[in-house]
């Protein structure tokens, strides 16, 4: 497909997350949507001491498993998402989104530590990554276990309030 001129990325943070998410959802539900790409920026890339390496001929699932293991201790600082679709004139249209991320203190038991790797931070800094924007306005997230614990905590608080 011939390519169209690139669109400016929609920058999303805590202040406009709902608006950005609705825009992504609409783009994904559009019948002209062809595919989606993701790009994550982490606070580091390799926490393993054994440095298991993937090889070019490894199947994608094995390479993914290795990368996932090596990055699990680091924080996602930014999620890039791009929705590609076919425009009315047949050209390829790209709708990029950039979600700033950073853990938030949500309750007394959920106050995460963040690990940074010097090389990764140096690279992001050389690419003009705005760390302050992520720290101040980053979108927080929870793992499945953290979400379950939080729901339990809120249910217990609600029960205590209802009993009083």
PDB file of C-alpha atoms in Angstrom:
ATOM      1  CA  UNK A   1       0.000   0.000   0.000  1.00  0.00           C
ATOM      2  CA  UNK A   2       1.228   3.532  -0.698  1.00  0.00           C
ATOM      3  CA  UNK A   3       1.856   5.449   2.501  1.00  0.00           C
ATOM      4  CA  UNK A   4       0.134   8.641   3.567  1.00  0.00           C
ATOM      5  CA  UNK A   5       1.791  11.492   5.421  1.00  0.00           C
ATOM      6  CA  UNK A   6       2.340  10.631   9.088  1.00  0.00           C
ATOM      7  CA  UNK A   7      -0.053  11.958  11.720  1.00  0.00           C
ATOM      8  CA  UNK A   8       1.111  13.624  14.904  1.00  0.00           C
ATOM      9  CA  UNK A   9       1.141  11.276  17.889  1.00  0.00           C
ATOM     10  CA  UNK A  10      -1.585  11.684  20.500  1.00  0.00           C
ATOM     11  CA  UNK A  11       0.216  12.113  23.835  1.00  0.00           C
ATOM     12  CA  UNK A  12      -1.716  10.458  26.666  1.00  0.00           C
ATOM     13  CA  UNK A  13      -1.216  10.741  30.415  1.00  0.00           C
ATOM     14  CA  UNK A  14      -3.379  10.664  33.550  1.00  0.00           C
ATOM     15  CA  UNK A  15      -5.048  13.912  32.521  1.00  0.00           C
ATOM     16  CA  UNK A  16      -6.430  12.719  29.182  1.00  0.00           C
ATOM     17  CA  UNK A  17      -6.291   8.923  29.436  1.00  0.00           C
ATOM     18  CA  UNK A  18     -10.058   8.411  29.011  1.00  0.00           C
ATOM     19  CA  UNK A  19     -10.119  10.537  25.842  1.00  0.00           C
ATOM     20  CA  UNK A  20      -7.060   8.788  24.385  1.00  0.00           C
ATOM     21  CA  UNK A  21      -8.419   5.317  25.203  1.00  0.00           C
ATOM     22  CA  UNK A  22     -11.732   6.114  23.477  1.00  0.00           C
ATOM     23  CA  UNK A  23      -9.783   7.257  20.405  1.00  0.00           C
ATOM     24  CA  UNK A  24      -7.744   4.016  20.364  1.00  0.00           C
ATOM     25  CA  UNK A  25     -10.874   1.912  20.823  1.00  0.00           C
ATOM     26  CA  UNK A  26     -12.616   3.715  17.954  1.00  0.00           C
ATOM     27  CA  UNK A  27      -9.571   3.253  15.678  1.00  0.00           C
ATOM     28  CA  UNK A  28      -9.375  -0.466  16.512  1.00  0.00           C
ATOM     29  CA  UNK A  29     -13.087  -1.004  15.878  1.00  0.00           C
ATOM     30  CA  UNK A  30     -12.922   0.751  12.493  1.00  0.00           C
ATOM     31  CA  UNK A  31     -13.430  -1.774   9.689  1.00  0.00           C
ATOM     32  CA  UNK A  32     -10.494  -0.204   7.825  1.00  0.00           C
ATOM     33  CA  UNK A  33      -8.074  -1.140  10.631  1.00  0.00           C
ATOM     34  CA  UNK A  34      -5.390  -3.448   9.210  1.00  0.00           C
ATOM     35  CA  UNK A  35      -2.943  -3.997  12.071  1.00  0.00           C
ATOM     36  CA  UNK A  36      -1.490  -2.534  15.258  1.00  0.00           C
ATOM     37  CA  UNK A  37       2.108  -2.106  16.394  1.00  0.00           C
ATOM     38  CA  UNK A  38       3.419  -1.666  19.943  1.00  0.00           C
ATOM     39  CA  UNK A  39       6.630  -0.195  21.310  1.00  0.00           C
ATOM     40  CA  UNK A  40       7.513  -0.144  25.002  1.00  0.00           C
ATOM     41  CA  UNK A  41      10.172   1.985  26.661  1.00  0.00           C
ATOM     42  CA  UNK A  42      11.451   0.429  29.883  1.00  0.00           C
ATOM     43  CA  UNK A  43      13.550   1.751  32.745  1.00  0.00           C
ATOM     44  CA  UNK A  44      16.000  -1.050  31.875  1.00  0.00           C
ATOM     45  CA  UNK A  45      16.357  -3.994  29.546  1.00  0.00           C
ATOM     46  CA  UNK A  46      18.231  -6.815  31.188  1.00  0.00           C
ATOM     47  CA  UNK A  47      17.988  -7.783  34.843  1.00  0.00           C
ATOM     48  CA  UNK A  48      19.302 -11.300  34.374  1.00  0.00           C
ATOM     49  CA  UNK A  49      22.734 -12.220  35.587  1.00  0.00           C
ATOM     50  CA  UNK A  50      22.971 -15.262  33.347  1.00  0.00           C
ATOM     51  CA  UNK A  51      22.178 -13.345  30.161  1.00  0.00           C
ATOM     52  CA  UNK A  52      20.292 -16.008  28.287  1.00  0.00           C
ATOM     53  CA  UNK A  53      20.341 -14.853  24.726  1.00  0.00           C
ATOM     54  CA  UNK A  54      17.904 -15.512  21.968  1.00  0.00           C
ATOM     55  CA  UNK A  55      19.187 -16.336  18.525  1.00  0.00           C
ATOM     56  CA  UNK A  56      18.003 -15.077  15.132  1.00  0.00           C
ATOM     57  CA  UNK A  57      16.507 -18.455  14.216  1.00  0.00           C
ATOM     58  CA  UNK A  58      14.600 -18.903  17.469  1.00  0.00           C
ATOM     59  CA  UNK A  59      10.826 -18.899  17.001  1.00  0.00           C
ATOM     60  CA  UNK A  60       9.152 -15.605  17.972  1.00  0.00           C
ATOM     61  CA  UNK A  61       7.511 -17.124  21.065  1.00  0.00           C
ATOM     62  CA  UNK A  62      10.936 -18.170  22.462  1.00  0.00           C
ATOM     63  CA  UNK A  63      12.465 -14.747  21.805  1.00  0.00           C
ATOM     64  CA  UNK A  64       9.452 -13.130  23.490  1.00  0.00           C
ATOM     65  CA  UNK A  65       9.791 -15.399  26.551  1.00  0.00           C
ATOM     66  CA  UNK A  66      13.485 -14.507  26.898  1.00  0.00           C
ATOM     67  CA  UNK A  67      12.869 -10.779  26.558  1.00  0.00           C
ATOM     68  CA  UNK A  68       9.986 -10.940  29.000  1.00  0.00           C
ATOM     69  CA  UNK A  69      12.139 -12.705  31.607  1.00  0.00           C
ATOM     70  CA  UNK A  70      14.938 -10.162  31.223  1.00  0.00           C
ATOM     71  CA  UNK A  71      12.707  -7.074  31.504  1.00  0.00           C
ATOM     72  CA  UNK A  72      10.219  -8.195  34.177  1.00  0.00           C
ATOM     73  CA  UNK A  73      11.936  -6.242  36.978  1.00  0.00           C
ATOM     74  CA  UNK A  74      11.830  -2.940  35.111  1.00  0.00           C
ATOM     75  CA  UNK A  75       9.106  -0.330  34.824  1.00  0.00           C
ATOM     76  CA  UNK A  76       7.324   0.615  31.617  1.00  0.00           C
ATOM     77  CA  UNK A  77       7.891   4.340  31.105  1.00  0.00           C
ATOM     78  CA  UNK A  78       6.032   4.690  27.828  1.00  0.00           C
ATOM     79  CA  UNK A  79       3.724   2.605  25.658  1.00  0.00           C
ATOM     80  CA  UNK A  80       3.716   3.492  21.994  1.00  0.00           C
ATOM     81  CA  UNK A  81       0.792   2.167  20.006  1.00  0.00           C
ATOM     82  CA  UNK A  82       0.123   2.746  16.321  1.00  0.00           C
ATOM     83  CA  UNK A  83      -3.077   1.760  14.525  1.00  0.00           C
ATOM     84  CA  UNK A  84      -2.669   1.278  10.781  1.00  0.00           C
ATOM     85  CA  UNK A  85      -5.626   1.467   8.442  1.00  0.00           C
ATOM     86  CA  UNK A  86      -6.465   1.999   4.809  1.00  0.00           C
ATOM     87  CA  UNK A  87      -7.692   5.499   4.039  1.00  0.00           C
ATOM     88  CA  UNK A  88     -10.417   6.355   1.526  1.00  0.00           C
ATOM     89  CA  UNK A  89      -7.898   6.844  -1.314  1.00  0.00           C
ATOM     90  CA  UNK A  90      -6.223   3.486  -0.609  1.00  0.00           C
ATOM     91  CA  UNK A  91      -3.124   4.812   1.129  1.00  0.00           C
ATOM     92  CA  UNK A  92      -1.845   3.445   4.416  1.00  0.00           C
ATOM     93  CA  UNK A  93      -2.766   5.651   7.331  1.00  0.00           C
ATOM     94  CA  UNK A  94      -0.974   5.497  10.694  1.00  0.00           C
ATOM     95  CA  UNK A  95      -2.547   6.804  13.902  1.00  0.00           C
ATOM     96  CA  UNK A  96       0.150   6.892  16.610  1.00  0.00           C
ATOM     97  CA  UNK A  97      -0.472   7.144  20.354  1.00  0.00           C
ATOM     98  CA  UNK A  98       2.035   7.626  23.134  1.00  0.00           C
ATOM     99  CA  UNK A  99       0.971   6.678  26.674  1.00  0.00           C
ATOM    100  CA  UNK A 100       3.213   7.994  29.453  1.00  0.00           C
ATOM    101  CA  UNK A 101       3.434   5.459  32.268  1.00  0.00           C
ATOM    102  CA  UNK A 102       4.760   5.413  35.807  1.00  0.00           C
ATOM    103  CA  UNK A 103       3.698   3.495  38.934  1.00  0.00           C
ATOM    104  CA  UNK A 104       1.517   5.414  41.360  1.00  0.00           C
ATOM    105  CA  UNK A 105       1.199   4.968  45.093  1.00  0.00           C
ATOM    106  CA  UNK A 106      -2.360   3.726  45.318  1.00  0.00           C
ATOM    107  CA  UNK A 107      -2.639   2.456  48.861  1.00  0.00           C
ATOM    108  CA  UNK A 108      -0.460   1.861  51.883  1.00  0.00           C
ATOM    109  CA  UNK A 109       0.459  -1.624  50.673  1.00  0.00           C
ATOM    110  CA  UNK A 110       1.042  -0.658  47.044  1.00  0.00           C
ATOM    111  CA  UNK A 111       4.052   1.643  46.969  1.00  0.00           C
ATOM    112  CA  UNK A 112       6.337   0.118  44.343  1.00  0.00           C
ATOM    113  CA  UNK A 113      10.086   0.441  43.999  1.00  0.00           C
ATOM    114  CA  UNK A 114      11.465   1.347  40.575  1.00  0.00           C
ATOM    115  CA  UNK A 115      14.665  -0.078  39.114  1.00  0.00           C
ATOM    116  CA  UNK A 116      16.646   1.943  36.552  1.00  0.00           C
ATOM    117  CA  UNK A 117      19.475   0.691  34.356  1.00  0.00           C
ATOM    118  CA  UNK A 118      22.066   3.350  33.504  1.00  0.00           C
ATOM    119  CA  UNK A 119      22.424   2.364  29.844  1.00  0.00           C
ATOM    120  CA  UNK A 120      18.680   2.444  29.180  1.00  0.00           C
ATOM    121  CA  UNK A 121      18.208   5.787  30.908  1.00  0.00           C
ATOM    122  CA  UNK A 122      21.181   7.205  29.011  1.00  0.00           C
ATOM    123  CA  UNK A 123      19.703   6.042  25.707  1.00  0.00           C
ATOM    124  CA  UNK A 124      16.256   7.462  26.486  1.00  0.00           C
ATOM    125  CA  UNK A 125      17.836  10.740  27.595  1.00  0.00           C
ATOM    126  CA  UNK A 126      19.818  10.959  24.329  1.00  0.00           C
ATOM    127  CA  UNK A 127      16.489  10.581  22.491  1.00  0.00           C
ATOM    128  CA  UNK A 128      15.005  13.503  24.495  1.00  0.00           C
ATOM    129  CA  UNK A 129      12.703  11.336  26.556  1.00  0.00           C
ATOM    130  CA  UNK A 130      10.826  13.558  29.023  1.00  0.00           C
ATOM    131  CA  UNK A 131      11.270  11.761  32.350  1.00  0.00           C
ATOM    132  CA  UNK A 132       9.529  14.557  34.277  1.00  0.00           C
ATOM    133  CA  UNK A 133       6.348  14.123  32.231  1.00  0.00           C
ATOM    134  CA  UNK A 134       6.283  10.404  33.050  1.00  0.00           C
ATOM    135  CA  UNK A 135       7.010  10.975  36.753  1.00  0.00           C
ATOM    136  CA  UNK A 136       4.433  13.752  37.160  1.00  0.00           C
ATOM    137  CA  UNK A 137       1.638  12.601  34.863  1.00  0.00           C
ATOM    138  CA  UNK A 138       2.334   8.936  34.109  1.00  0.00           C
ATOM    139  CA  UNK A 139      -0.546   6.496  33.955  1.00  0.00           C
ATOM    140  CA  UNK A 140      -0.344   3.904  36.713  1.00  0.00           C
ATOM    141  CA  UNK A 141      -1.103   0.244  36.239  1.00  0.00           C
ATOM    142  CA  UNK A 142      -1.628  -2.892  38.298  1.00  0.00           C
ATOM    143  CA  UNK A 143      -0.688  -6.502  37.790  1.00  0.00           C
ATOM    144  CA  UNK A 144      -3.526  -9.038  38.008  1.00  0.00           C
ATOM    145  CA  UNK A 145      -2.426  -9.971  41.535  1.00  0.00           C
ATOM    146  CA  UNK A 146      -2.238  -6.310  42.621  1.00  0.00           C
ATOM    147  CA  UNK A 147      -5.698  -5.670  41.185  1.00  0.00           C
ATOM    148  CA  UNK A 148      -7.135  -8.661  43.034  1.00  0.00           C
ATOM    149  CA  UNK A 149      -5.537  -7.534  46.318  1.00  0.00           C
ATOM    150  CA  UNK A 150      -6.851  -4.007  45.817  1.00  0.00           C
ATOM    151  CA  UNK A 151     -10.380  -5.228  45.093  1.00  0.00           C
ATOM    152  CA  UNK A 152     -10.272  -7.339  48.250  1.00  0.00           C
ATOM    153  CA  UNK A 153      -9.045  -4.373  50.284  1.00  0.00           C
ATOM    154  CA  UNK A 154     -11.799  -2.115  48.912  1.00  0.00           C
ATOM    155  CA  UNK A 155     -14.478  -4.769  49.516  1.00  0.00           C
ATOM    156  CA  UNK A 156     -13.327  -5.116  53.136  1.00  0.00           C
ATOM    157  CA  UNK A 157     -13.435  -1.338  53.621  1.00  0.00           C
ATOM    158  CA  UNK A 158     -16.884  -1.167  52.049  1.00  0.00           C
ATOM    159  CA  UNK A 159     -18.131  -3.963  54.332  1.00  0.00           C
ATOM    160  CA  UNK A 160     -16.821  -2.130  57.407  1.00  0.00           C
ATOM    161  CA  UNK A 161     -18.526   1.094  56.298  1.00  0.00           C
ATOM    162  CA  UNK A 162     -21.826  -0.665  55.595  1.00  0.00           C
ATOM    163  CA  UNK A 163     -21.756  -2.329  59.067  1.00  0.00           C
ATOM    164  CA  UNK A 164     -21.256   0.976  60.855  1.00  0.00           C
TER     165      UNK A 164
END
